[in-house]
mmCIF file of C-alpha atoms and ligand atoms in Angstrom:
data_model
loop_
_atom_site.group_PDB
_atom_site.id
_atom_site.type_symbol
_atom_site.label_atom_id
_atom_site.label_comp_id
_atom_site.label_asym_id
_atom_site.label_seq_id
_atom_site.Cartn_x
_atom_site.Cartn_y
_atom_site.Cartn_z
ATOM 1 C CA MET A 1 5.109 -6.520 -30.964
ATOM 2 C CA LYS A 2 7.288 -9.440 -30.017
ATOM 3 C CA CYS A 3 8.506 -10.532 -26.594
ATOM 4 C CA ARG A 4 12.215 -9.398 -26.224
ATOM 5 C CA LYS A 5 12.968 -12.837 -24.432
ATOM 6 C CA CYS A 6 11.347 -15.426 -26.557
ATOM 7 C CA GLY A 7 9.727 -13.703 -29.662
ATOM 8 C CA GLU A 8 6.138 -14.713 -28.823
ATOM 9 C CA THR A 9 3.432 -12.132 -29.052
ATOM 10 C CA ALA A 10 4.066 -9.419 -26.410
ATOM 11 C CA VAL A 11 1.196 -8.619 -24.044
ATOM 12 C CA ILE A 12 2.958 -5.364 -22.656
ATOM 13 C CA ASN A 13 5.327 -2.756 -23.941
ATOM 14 C CA MET A 14 6.976 -0.857 -21.144
ATOM 15 C CA ARG A 15 8.250 2.200 -23.072
ATOM 16 C CA GLN A 16 10.280 3.447 -20.001
ATOM 17 C CA HIS A 17 12.228 0.164 -20.140
ATOM 18 C CA LYS A 18 12.380 -0.188 -23.885
ATOM 19 C CA LEU A 19 10.958 -3.668 -23.066
ATOM 20 C CA ALA A 20 8.028 -5.710 -24.620
ATOM 21 C CA LEU A 21 7.122 -9.107 -22.889
ATOM 22 C CA CYS A 22 4.958 -11.916 -23.435
ATOM 23 C CA ALA A 23 2.661 -13.207 -20.579
ATOM 24 C CA ASP A 24 4.949 -15.837 -19.236
ATOM 25 C CA HIS A 25 7.995 -13.500 -19.274
ATOM 26 C CA PHE A 26 6.123 -10.506 -17.878
ATOM 27 C CA GLY A 27 4.811 -12.854 -15.142
ATOM 28 C CA GLN A 28 8.461 -13.716 -14.245
ATOM 29 C CA TRP A 29 9.897 -10.220 -14.761
ATOM 30 C CA VAL A 30 7.437 -8.490 -12.187
ATOM 31 C CA PRO A 31 8.483 -10.595 -9.147
ATOM 32 C CA ALA A 32 12.136 -10.299 -10.155
ATOM 33 C CA GLN A 33 11.711 -6.400 -10.048
ATOM 34 C CA VAL A 34 9.993 -6.748 -6.649
ATOM 35 C CA GLU A 35 12.751 -8.806 -5.283
ATOM 36 C CA LYS A 36 15.374 -6.326 -6.263
ATOM 37 C CA SER A 37 13.394 -3.624 -4.557
ATOM 38 C CA ILE A 38 13.288 -5.621 -1.464
ATOM 39 C CA HIS A 39 17.154 -6.200 -1.456
ATOM 40 C CA LYS A 40 18.019 -2.791 -2.612
ATOM 41 C CA TYR A 41 15.983 -1.109 0.130
ATOM 42 C CA LYS A 42 16.573 -3.758 2.745
ATOM 43 C CA MET A 43 12.996 -4.218 3.167
ATOM 44 C CA PHE A 44 13.013 -7.663 5.105
ATOM 45 C CA THR A 45 14.711 -10.966 5.140
ATOM 46 C CA PRO A 46 13.416 -14.230 4.040
ATOM 47 C CA GLU A 47 13.301 -15.248 7.789
ATOM 48 C CA GLU A 48 10.908 -12.232 8.605
ATOM 49 C CA ARG A 49 7.045 -12.532 8.607
ATOM 50 C CA VAL A 50 5.366 -9.855 6.681
ATOM 51 C CA LEU A 51 1.795 -8.530 6.805
ATOM 52 C CA VAL A 52 0.256 -7.365 3.516
ATOM 53 C CA ALA A 53 -2.428 -4.769 3.929
ATOM 54 C CA ALA A 54 -4.836 -6.135 1.364
ATOM 55 C CA SER A 55 -7.660 -3.941 0.170
ATOM 56 C CA GLY A 56 -9.102 -6.041 -2.458
ATOM 57 C CA GLY A 57 -7.548 -3.714 -5.241
ATOM 58 C CA LYS A 58 -5.124 -4.771 -7.969
ATOM 59 C CA ASP A 59 -1.931 -3.500 -6.160
ATOM 60 C CA SER A 60 -2.219 -5.202 -2.833
ATOM 61 C CA LEU A 61 -3.510 -8.527 -4.239
ATOM 62 C CA ALA A 62 -0.736 -8.494 -6.903
ATOM 63 C CA LEU A 63 1.824 -7.653 -4.026
ATOM 64 C CA TRP A 64 0.603 -10.616 -1.814
ATOM 65 C CA ASP A 65 0.743 -12.999 -4.858
ATOM 66 C CA ILE A 66 4.285 -11.808 -5.795
ATOM 67 C CA LEU A 67 5.588 -12.244 -2.120
ATOM 68 C CA LEU A 68 4.088 -15.783 -1.980
ATOM 69 C CA ARG A 69 5.602 -16.745 -5.286
ATOM 70 C CA LEU A 70 8.906 -15.390 -4.121
ATOM 71 C CA GLY A 71 8.737 -17.799 -1.135
ATOM 72 C CA TYR A 72 8.253 -15.287 1.730
ATOM 73 C CA HIS A 73 5.950 -15.790 4.676
ATOM 74 C CA ALA A 74 3.244 -13.162 3.888
ATOM 75 C CA ASP A 75 -0.115 -13.086 5.518
ATOM 76 C CA GLY A 76 -2.925 -10.443 4.715
ATOM 77 C CA LEU A 77 -4.879 -7.953 6.678
ATOM 78 C CA TYR A 78 -8.212 -6.686 5.349
ATOM 79 C CA LEU A 79 -9.866 -3.815 7.164
ATOM 80 C CA GLY A 80 -13.668 -3.686 6.712
ATOM 81 C CA LEU A 81 -14.503 0.080 6.632
ATOM 82 C CA GLY A 82 -18.318 -0.169 6.110
ATOM 83 C CA ILE A 83 -18.155 1.896 3.015
ATOM 84 C CA ASP A 84 -21.253 1.191 0.750
ATOM 85 C CA GLY A 85 -21.166 3.877 -2.078
ATOM 86 C CA GLY A 86 -24.469 2.236 -3.618
ATOM 87 C CA PHE A 87 -22.472 -1.130 -4.504
ATOM 88 C CA ASP A 88 -21.272 -2.476 -1.082
ATOM 89 C CA TYR A 89 -17.713 -1.311 -1.992
ATOM 90 C CA SER A 90 -16.336 -2.665 1.397
ATOM 91 C CA GLY A 91 -18.171 -6.013 1.229
ATOM 92 C CA GLU A 92 -17.134 -6.538 -2.466
ATOM 93 C CA SER A 93 -13.545 -5.624 -1.550
ATOM 94 C CA GLN A 94 -13.411 -8.278 1.265
ATOM 95 C CA ARG A 95 -14.895 -10.968 -1.088
ATOM 96 C CA LYS A 96 -12.051 -10.215 -3.530
ATOM 97 C CA CYS A 97 -9.453 -10.871 -0.602
ATOM 98 C CA GLU A 98 -11.232 -13.857 0.687
ATOM 99 C CA ALA A 99 -11.312 -15.434 -2.980
ATOM 100 C CA PHE A 100 -7.626 -14.548 -3.482
ATOM 101 C CA VAL A 101 -6.552 -16.287 -0.331
ATOM 102 C CA SER A 102 -8.896 -19.362 -0.718
ATOM 103 C CA LYS A 103 -6.799 -20.346 -3.745
ATOM 104 C CA PHE A 104 -3.852 -20.983 -1.456
ATOM 105 C CA GLU A 105 -5.847 -22.997 1.072
ATOM 106 C CA SER A 106 -5.986 -26.004 -1.250
ATOM 107 C CA SER A 107 -2.563 -26.892 0.169
ATOM 108 C CA ASN A 108 -0.847 -28.282 -2.876
ATOM 109 C CA ASN A 109 -0.625 -25.186 -4.919
ATOM 110 C CA PRO A 110 2.701 -25.614 -6.776
ATOM 111 C CA GLU A 111 3.075 -21.961 -7.457
ATOM 112 C CA VAL A 112 3.595 -21.082 -3.817
ATOM 113 C CA ALA A 113 7.078 -21.959 -2.630
ATOM 114 C CA SER A 114 5.836 -22.154 0.936
ATOM 115 C CA PRO A 115 7.716 -24.401 3.295
ATOM 116 C CA ASP A 116 5.845 -27.544 4.726
ATOM 117 C CA SER A 117 2.146 -27.207 5.262
ATOM 118 C CA TRP A 118 2.087 -23.284 5.652
ATOM 119 C CA THR A 119 -0.634 -21.453 3.924
ATOM 120 C CA PRO A 120 -1.167 -17.788 4.013
ATOM 121 C CA THR A 121 -3.912 -16.349 6.456
ATOM 122 C CA LEU A 122 -6.160 -13.403 5.815
ATOM 123 C CA HIS A 123 -6.850 -11.543 8.878
ATOM 124 C CA ILE A 124 -10.190 -9.695 8.745
ATOM 125 C CA LEU A 125 -11.102 -6.829 10.880
ATOM 126 C CA SER A 126 -14.388 -4.896 10.813
ATOM 127 C CA ILE A 127 -14.225 -1.310 12.001
ATOM 128 C CA PRO A 128 -18.011 -1.007 12.419
ATOM 129 C CA GLU A 129 -18.202 -4.266 14.497
ATOM 130 C CA LEU A 130 -15.167 -3.282 16.652
ATOM 131 C CA TYR A 131 -15.786 0.379 17.147
ATOM 132 C CA GLY A 132 -19.630 0.684 16.664
ATOM 133 C CA ALA A 133 -19.422 3.145 13.574
ATOM 134 C CA SER A 134 -18.464 2.634 9.898
ATOM 135 C CA ILE A 135 -15.968 5.214 8.487
ATOM 136 C CA PRO A 136 -18.480 7.363 6.767
ATOM 137 C CA GLN A 137 -20.583 7.439 10.082
ATOM 138 C CA ALA A 138 -17.601 8.233 12.216
ATOM 139 C CA ALA A 139 -16.613 10.980 9.819
ATOM 140 C CA GLN A 140 -20.124 12.380 9.560
ATOM 141 C CA ARG A 141 -20.367 12.715 13.246
ATOM 142 C CA VAL A 142 -17.016 14.400 13.873
ATOM 143 C CA GLN A 143 -17.064 16.665 10.900
ATOM 144 C CA ARG A 144 -20.894 17.262 11.272
ATOM 145 C CA GLY A 145 -21.586 16.248 7.633
ATOM 146 C CA ARG A 146 -18.883 18.497 6.063
ATOM 147 C CA GLY A 147 -16.301 17.089 3.644
ATOM 148 C CA LYS A 148 -15.109 13.680 2.747
ATOM 149 C CA PRO A 149 -14.232 10.953 5.103
ATOM 150 C CA CYS A 150 -10.676 10.304 3.752
ATOM 151 C CA SER A 151 -8.584 11.912 6.467
ATOM 152 C CA VAL A 152 -10.688 10.068 9.291
ATOM 153 C CA CYS A 153 -10.214 6.892 7.208
ATOM 154 C CA GLY A 154 -6.563 7.331 6.883
ATOM 155 C CA LEU A 155 -6.098 7.766 10.567
ATOM 156 C CA ILE A 156 -8.043 4.678 11.487
ATOM 157 C CA LYS A 157 -6.459 2.566 8.791
ATOM 158 C CA ARG A 158 -2.925 3.678 10.020
ATOM 159 C CA HIS A 159 -3.711 2.952 13.602
ATOM 160 C CA GLU A 160 -5.355 -0.458 13.038
ATOM 161 C CA MET A 161 -2.787 -1.680 10.486
ATOM 162 C CA ASN A 162 0.027 -0.763 12.962
ATOM 163 C CA ARG A 163 -1.745 -2.380 15.824
ATOM 164 C CA ILE A 164 -2.321 -5.791 14.240
ATOM 165 C CA ALA A 165 1.181 -5.882 12.468
ATOM 166 C CA HIS A 166 2.896 -5.038 16.034
ATOM 167 C CA ASP A 167 0.559 -7.248 18.256
ATOM 168 C CA LEU A 168 0.827 -10.252 15.917
ATOM 169 C CA GLY A 169 4.489 -10.002 15.766
ATOM 170 C CA TYR A 170 4.950 -9.151 12.147
ATOM 171 C CA SER A 171 8.354 -7.646 11.162
ATOM 172 C CA ALA A 172 6.968 -5.478 8.535
ATOM 173 C CA LEU A 173 3.709 -4.052 7.140
ATOM 174 C CA ALA A 174 3.656 -4.067 3.308
ATOM 175 C CA THR A 175 1.229 -1.806 1.340
ATOM 176 C CA GLY A 176 0.459 -1.798 -2.204
ATOM 177 C CA HIS A 177 1.633 1.711 -3.028
ATOM 178 C CA ASN A 178 2.964 1.676 -6.755
ATOM 179 C CA LEU A 179 5.134 4.030 -8.429
ATOM 180 C CA ASP A 180 2.338 6.214 -9.782
ATOM 181 C CA ASP A 181 1.083 6.612 -6.155
ATOM 182 C CA GLU A 182 4.576 7.417 -4.878
ATOM 183 C CA ALA A 183 5.307 9.942 -7.677
ATOM 184 C CA ALA A 184 1.902 11.532 -7.047
ATOM 185 C CA ALA A 185 2.593 11.888 -3.331
ATOM 186 C CA LEU A 186 6.055 13.347 -3.983
ATOM 187 C CA PHE A 187 4.630 15.819 -6.483
ATOM 188 C CA GLY A 188 2.015 16.840 -3.956
ATOM 189 C CA ASN A 189 4.581 17.258 -1.250
ATOM 190 C CA THR A 190 6.888 19.110 -3.508
ATOM 191 C CA MET A 191 4.048 21.510 -4.719
ATOM 192 C CA THR A 192 3.845 22.687 -0.916
ATOM 193 C CA TRP A 193 7.502 22.065 0.137
ATOM 194 C CA GLN A 194 6.320 19.869 2.926
ATOM 195 C CA VAL A 195 9.857 19.093 3.955
ATOM 196 C CA GLY A 196 9.053 17.037 6.918
ATOM 197 C CA TYR A 197 6.821 14.642 4.710
ATOM 198 C CA LEU A 198 9.506 14.616 2.015
ATOM 199 C CA ALA A 199 12.027 13.536 4.557
ATOM 200 C CA ARG A 200 9.930 10.728 5.545
ATOM 201 C CA GLN A 201 8.831 9.633 2.190
ATOM 202 C CA GLY A 202 10.428 6.551 0.719
ATOM 203 C CA PRO A 203 10.129 2.668 0.268
ATOM 204 C CA VAL A 204 10.799 1.923 3.957
ATOM 205 C CA LEU A 205 9.793 3.730 7.154
ATOM 206 C CA PRO A 206 11.919 2.011 9.987
ATOM 207 C CA ALA A 207 10.349 0.466 13.056
ATOM 208 C CA GLN A 208 10.157 2.591 16.193
ATOM 209 C CA ASP A 209 9.137 1.509 19.665
ATOM 210 C CA GLY A 210 5.553 0.437 19.219
ATOM 211 C CA PHE A 211 5.446 1.129 15.386
ATOM 212 C CA ALA A 212 5.961 -1.682 12.839
ATOM 213 C CA ARG A 213 8.199 -1.152 9.918
ATOM 214 C CA LYS A 214 6.331 -0.102 6.878
ATOM 215 C CA ILE A 215 7.416 -1.075 3.435
ATOM 216 C CA LYS A 216 6.330 -0.452 -0.235
ATOM 217 C CA PRO A 217 7.697 -3.201 -2.303
ATOM 218 C CA LEU A 218 5.848 -2.112 -5.518
ATOM 219 C CA CYS A 219 7.323 1.432 -5.327
ATOM 220 C CA ARG A 220 9.257 0.992 -8.640
ATOM 221 C CA LEU A 221 6.408 -0.479 -10.685
ATOM 222 C CA TYR A 222 3.914 1.444 -12.622
ATOM 223 C CA GLU A 223 0.039 1.000 -11.978
ATOM 224 C CA ARG A 224 -0.566 -0.263 -15.545
ATOM 225 C CA GLU A 225 2.083 -2.989 -15.024
ATOM 226 C CA MET A 226 0.292 -4.173 -11.821
ATOM 227 C CA ALA A 227 -3.175 -4.241 -13.746
ATOM 228 C CA ALA A 228 -1.469 -6.234 -16.447
ATOM 229 C CA TYR A 229 0.059 -8.604 -13.841
ATOM 230 C CA CYS A 230 -3.199 -9.310 -12.317
ATOM 231 C CA LEU A 231 -4.643 -9.999 -15.863
ATOM 232 C CA VAL A 232 -1.618 -12.362 -16.613
ATOM 233 C CA ARG A 233 -2.058 -14.134 -13.180
ATOM 234 C CA GLY A 234 -5.642 -14.479 -13.227
ATOM 235 C CA ILE A 235 -6.033 -12.313 -10.023
ATOM 236 C CA ASP A 236 -9.648 -11.010 -9.661
ATOM 237 C CA TYR A 237 -9.700 -7.642 -7.954
ATOM 238 C CA ILE A 238 -12.058 -4.852 -7.369
ATOM 239 C CA TYR A 239 -12.104 -2.419 -10.274
ATOM 240 C CA GLU A 240 -14.018 0.385 -8.660
ATOM 241 C CA GLU A 241 -12.057 2.907 -6.598
ATOM 242 C CA CYS A 242 -13.409 3.927 -3.092
ATOM 243 C CA PRO A 243 -16.532 6.070 -3.879
ATOM 244 C CA TYR A 244 -15.001 8.945 -1.995
ATOM 245 C CA SER A 245 -11.769 9.103 -3.996
ATOM 246 C CA LEU A 246 -13.462 10.991 -6.836
ATOM 247 C CA GLY A 247 -11.999 14.413 -7.276
ATOM 248 C CA ALA A 248 -9.164 13.795 -4.767
ATOM 249 C CA THR A 249 -6.084 16.106 -5.381
ATOM 250 C CA SER A 250 -3.946 13.005 -5.622
ATOM 251 C CA ILE A 251 -5.876 11.845 -8.669
ATOM 252 C CA ALA A 252 -5.312 15.311 -10.299
ATOM 253 C CA HIS A 253 -1.527 14.893 -9.679
ATOM 254 C CA LYS A 254 -1.575 11.380 -10.975
ATOM 255 C CA GLU A 255 -3.350 12.621 -14.302
ATOM 256 C CA LEU A 256 -0.795 15.377 -14.774
ATOM 257 C CA LEU A 257 2.203 12.951 -14.326
ATOM 258 C CA ALA A 258 0.452 10.478 -16.797
ATOM 259 C CA GLU A 259 0.369 13.350 -19.477
ATOM 260 C CA LEU A 260 4.184 14.024 -18.763
ATOM 261 C CA GLU A 261 4.818 10.223 -19.072
ATOM 262 C CA ARG A 262 2.909 10.178 -22.304
ATOM 263 C CA ARG A 263 5.068 12.836 -23.679
ATOM 264 C CA SER A 264 8.325 11.531 -22.250
ATOM 265 C CA PRO A 265 8.213 7.721 -21.305
ATOM 266 C CA GLY A 266 9.973 7.236 -18.002
ATOM 267 C CA ALA A 267 9.481 10.920 -16.785
ATOM 268 C CA ARG A 268 7.520 9.620 -13.692
ATOM 269 C CA GLN A 269 10.023 6.954 -12.821
ATOM 270 C CA ASN A 270 12.855 9.337 -13.203
ATOM 271 C CA PHE A 271 11.115 11.949 -11.049
ATOM 272 C CA TYR A 272 10.754 9.432 -8.081
ATOM 273 C CA LEU A 273 13.879 7.478 -8.397
ATOM 274 C CA SER A 274 15.958 10.555 -8.654
ATOM 275 C CA PHE A 275 14.432 11.862 -5.589
ATOM 276 C CA LEU A 276 15.218 8.618 -3.803
ATOM 277 C CA LYS A 277 18.828 9.001 -4.961
ATOM 278 C CA ALA A 278 19.297 12.425 -3.905
ATOM 279 C CA LYS A 279 17.819 11.452 -0.510
ATOM 280 C CA GLU A 280 20.454 8.659 -0.296
ATOM 281 C CA GLU A 281 23.168 11.185 -1.108
ATOM 282 C CA GLY A 282 22.027 13.216 1.746
ATOM 283 C CA PHE A 283 19.574 15.870 0.454
ATOM 284 C CA LEU A 284 17.073 16.414 3.184
ATOM 285 C CA ASP A 285 19.269 14.975 5.913
ATOM 286 C CA ASP A 286 19.252 18.363 7.606
ATOM 287 C CA HIS A 287 15.355 18.047 7.738
ATOM 288 C CA GLN A 288 15.206 14.679 9.490
ATOM 289 C CA VAL A 289 13.165 15.546 12.405
ATOM 290 C CA PRO A 290 14.507 13.884 15.631
ATOM 291 C CA PRO A 291 12.324 11.315 17.013
ATOM 292 C CA ALA A 292 9.633 13.103 19.242
ATOM 293 C CA ARG A 293 9.325 12.115 22.921
ATOM 294 C CA MET A 294 6.545 9.462 22.799
ATOM 295 C CA HIS A 295 4.582 7.720 25.467
ATOM 296 C CA ALA A 296 1.716 5.112 25.507
ATOM 297 C CA CYS A 297 -1.613 6.341 24.846
ATOM 298 C CA GLU A 298 -3.687 5.855 28.049
ATOM 299 C CA ARG A 299 -6.520 3.918 26.193
ATOM 300 C CA CYS A 300 -4.906 1.780 23.377
ATOM 301 C CA GLY A 301 -1.119 1.811 24.385
ATOM 302 C CA GLN A 302 0.119 2.907 20.969
ATOM 303 C CA PRO A 303 2.905 5.441 21.126
ATOM 304 C CA THR A 304 1.705 9.195 20.872
ATOM 305 C CA THR A 305 3.188 12.606 21.359
ATOM 306 C CA ALA A 306 -0.141 13.825 22.786
ATOM 307 C CA PRO A 307 -0.397 14.212 26.557
ATOM 308 C CA ASP A 308 -3.000 11.465 27.232
ATOM 309 C CA LEU A 309 -4.875 9.956 24.322
ATOM 310 C CA CYS A 310 -3.530 9.279 20.796
ATOM 311 C CA ALA A 311 -5.403 10.868 17.827
ATOM 312 C CA PHE A 312 -7.237 7.648 17.140
ATOM 313 C CA CYS A 313 -8.566 7.340 20.657
ATOM 314 C CA ARG A 314 -9.561 11.062 20.666
ATOM 315 C CA LEU A 315 -11.371 10.602 17.481
ATOM 316 C CA TRP A 316 -13.626 7.648 18.886
ATOM 317 C CA VAL A 317 -14.317 9.592 22.001
ATOM 318 C CA ARG A 318 -15.706 12.358 19.822
ATOM 319 C CA VAL A 319 -17.541 9.866 17.698
ATOM 320 C CA LYS A 320 -19.196 8.319 20.816
ATOM 321 C CA SER A 321 -20.248 11.746 22.250
ATOM 322 C CA GLN A 322 -22.007 12.577 18.996
ATOM 323 C CA GLU A 323 -24.095 9.286 19.101
HETATM 324 P P1 AMP B 1 -5.071 3.817 -0.658
HETATM 325 O O1 AMP B 1 -4.683 4.631 0.607
HETATM 326 O O2 AMP B 1 -6.574 3.514 -0.592
HETATM 327 O O3 AMP B 1 -4.500 4.151 -1.863
HETATM 328 O O4 AMP B 1 -4.361 2.504 -0.367
HETATM 329 C C1 AMP B 1 -2.973 2.242 -0.247
HETATM 330 C C2 AMP B 1 -2.702 0.793 0.352
HETATM 331 O O5 AMP B 1 -3.211 0.858 1.677
HETATM 332 C C3 AMP B 1 -3.217 -0.303 -0.535
HETATM 333 O O6 AMP B 1 -2.482 -0.681 -1.630
HETATM 334 C C4 AMP B 1 -3.415 -1.358 0.585
HETATM 335 O O7 AMP B 1 -2.069 -2.008 0.748
HETATM 336 C C5 AMP B 1 -3.723 -0.561 1.881
HETATM 337 N N1 AMP B 1 -5.257 -0.524 2.083
HETATM 338 C C6 AMP B 1 -6.140 0.306 1.654
HETATM 339 N N2 AMP B 1 -7.410 0.117 2.079
HETATM 340 C C7 AMP B 1 -7.177 -0.888 2.812
HETATM 341 C C8 AMP B 1 -8.044 -1.949 3.534
HETATM 342 N N3 AMP B 1 -9.387 -1.705 3.559
HETATM 343 N N4 AMP B 1 -7.625 -2.957 4.229
HETATM 344 C C9 AMP B 1 -6.176 -3.223 4.239
HETATM 345 N N5 AMP B 1 -5.365 -2.575 3.544
HETATM 346 C C10 AMP B 1 -5.782 -1.468 2.823
HETATM 347 FE FE1 FES B 2 -10.922 5.549 2.979
HETATM 348 FE FE2 FES B 2 -12.027 6.022 0.684
HETATM 349 S S1 FES B 2 -10.748 4.258 1.269
HETATM 350 S S2 FES B 2 -12.401 7.064 2.416
HETATM 351 ZN ZN1 ZN B 3 8.532 -14.268 -23.909
HETATM 352 ZN ZN1 ZN B 4 -4.923 5.495 21.685
#
């Protein structure tokens, strides 16, 4: 297969776009797609500072690389979760983020269109060091050994990502969710008609008092495109998934959608993009929940609807009481 732009050997064929590209042209095509999404969904402006939630996986490291190549001021945040899984999953993920950012520290990297001497920073935060328990330990104590730690993990990650983005004055918090992730989430929310979630699902969640703006600049790119981008760009990432993700419903939904995609290229993209279009046209407008009355959590100050402590602080109170 030949590259549509130059006739060299193609490294990827994107059937949904009827487009095959060589390594060079694919390496340029991806950032151009991300730039389009940033403008289309008004994610942020060149003057704004963005914090990329970097997990060490392909999507978030590719995202960080793309934003830097596009000339944006993008720093990273790695949250150490203390997950081992028999292969030091968290330690390995952190090392991938550190290796990624260290490439940019040798200042004269011509690939990065950063102004004057600015180089990206990786903020690292360790949950076990800060709060005295790893995610599996915290979950074990509050769930009394039942179930996976994923919901506890989600709550802690959301709180901490928001806290750092807000406290350090970033305009937006960018996550590496790709089109496969978003389509699977949409599928899950539709299966159970979670109208509230559907009304909030999208590439941008606007800032609210105390909550940073959340953005998903990769929402129109397939997971396999992100893997290919890392390969083309020489980005080393952690291949293993979180050991607790095995058997997750979202993975089953991804597999179903992948099968649909195989039969009908572009199906997954159509599913997600037509949903966004329908939303733009007012579908679900009646289901937009008016902002709830929030007040500051007595312990951490983050907005909450609960009477005293937010869910994150309540969780740690319970974890401590089970020590
Ligand atoms: P997940 O919820 O694991 O599918 O991850 C979704 C996105 O959340 C990733 O693409 C990252 O942007 C972010 N993320 C996940 N885990 C971490 C972490 N440990 N530290 C920083 N960001 C993370
Ligand atoms: Fe949080 Fe897997 S990443 S439990
Ligand atoms: Zn080419
Ligand atoms: Zn709190």
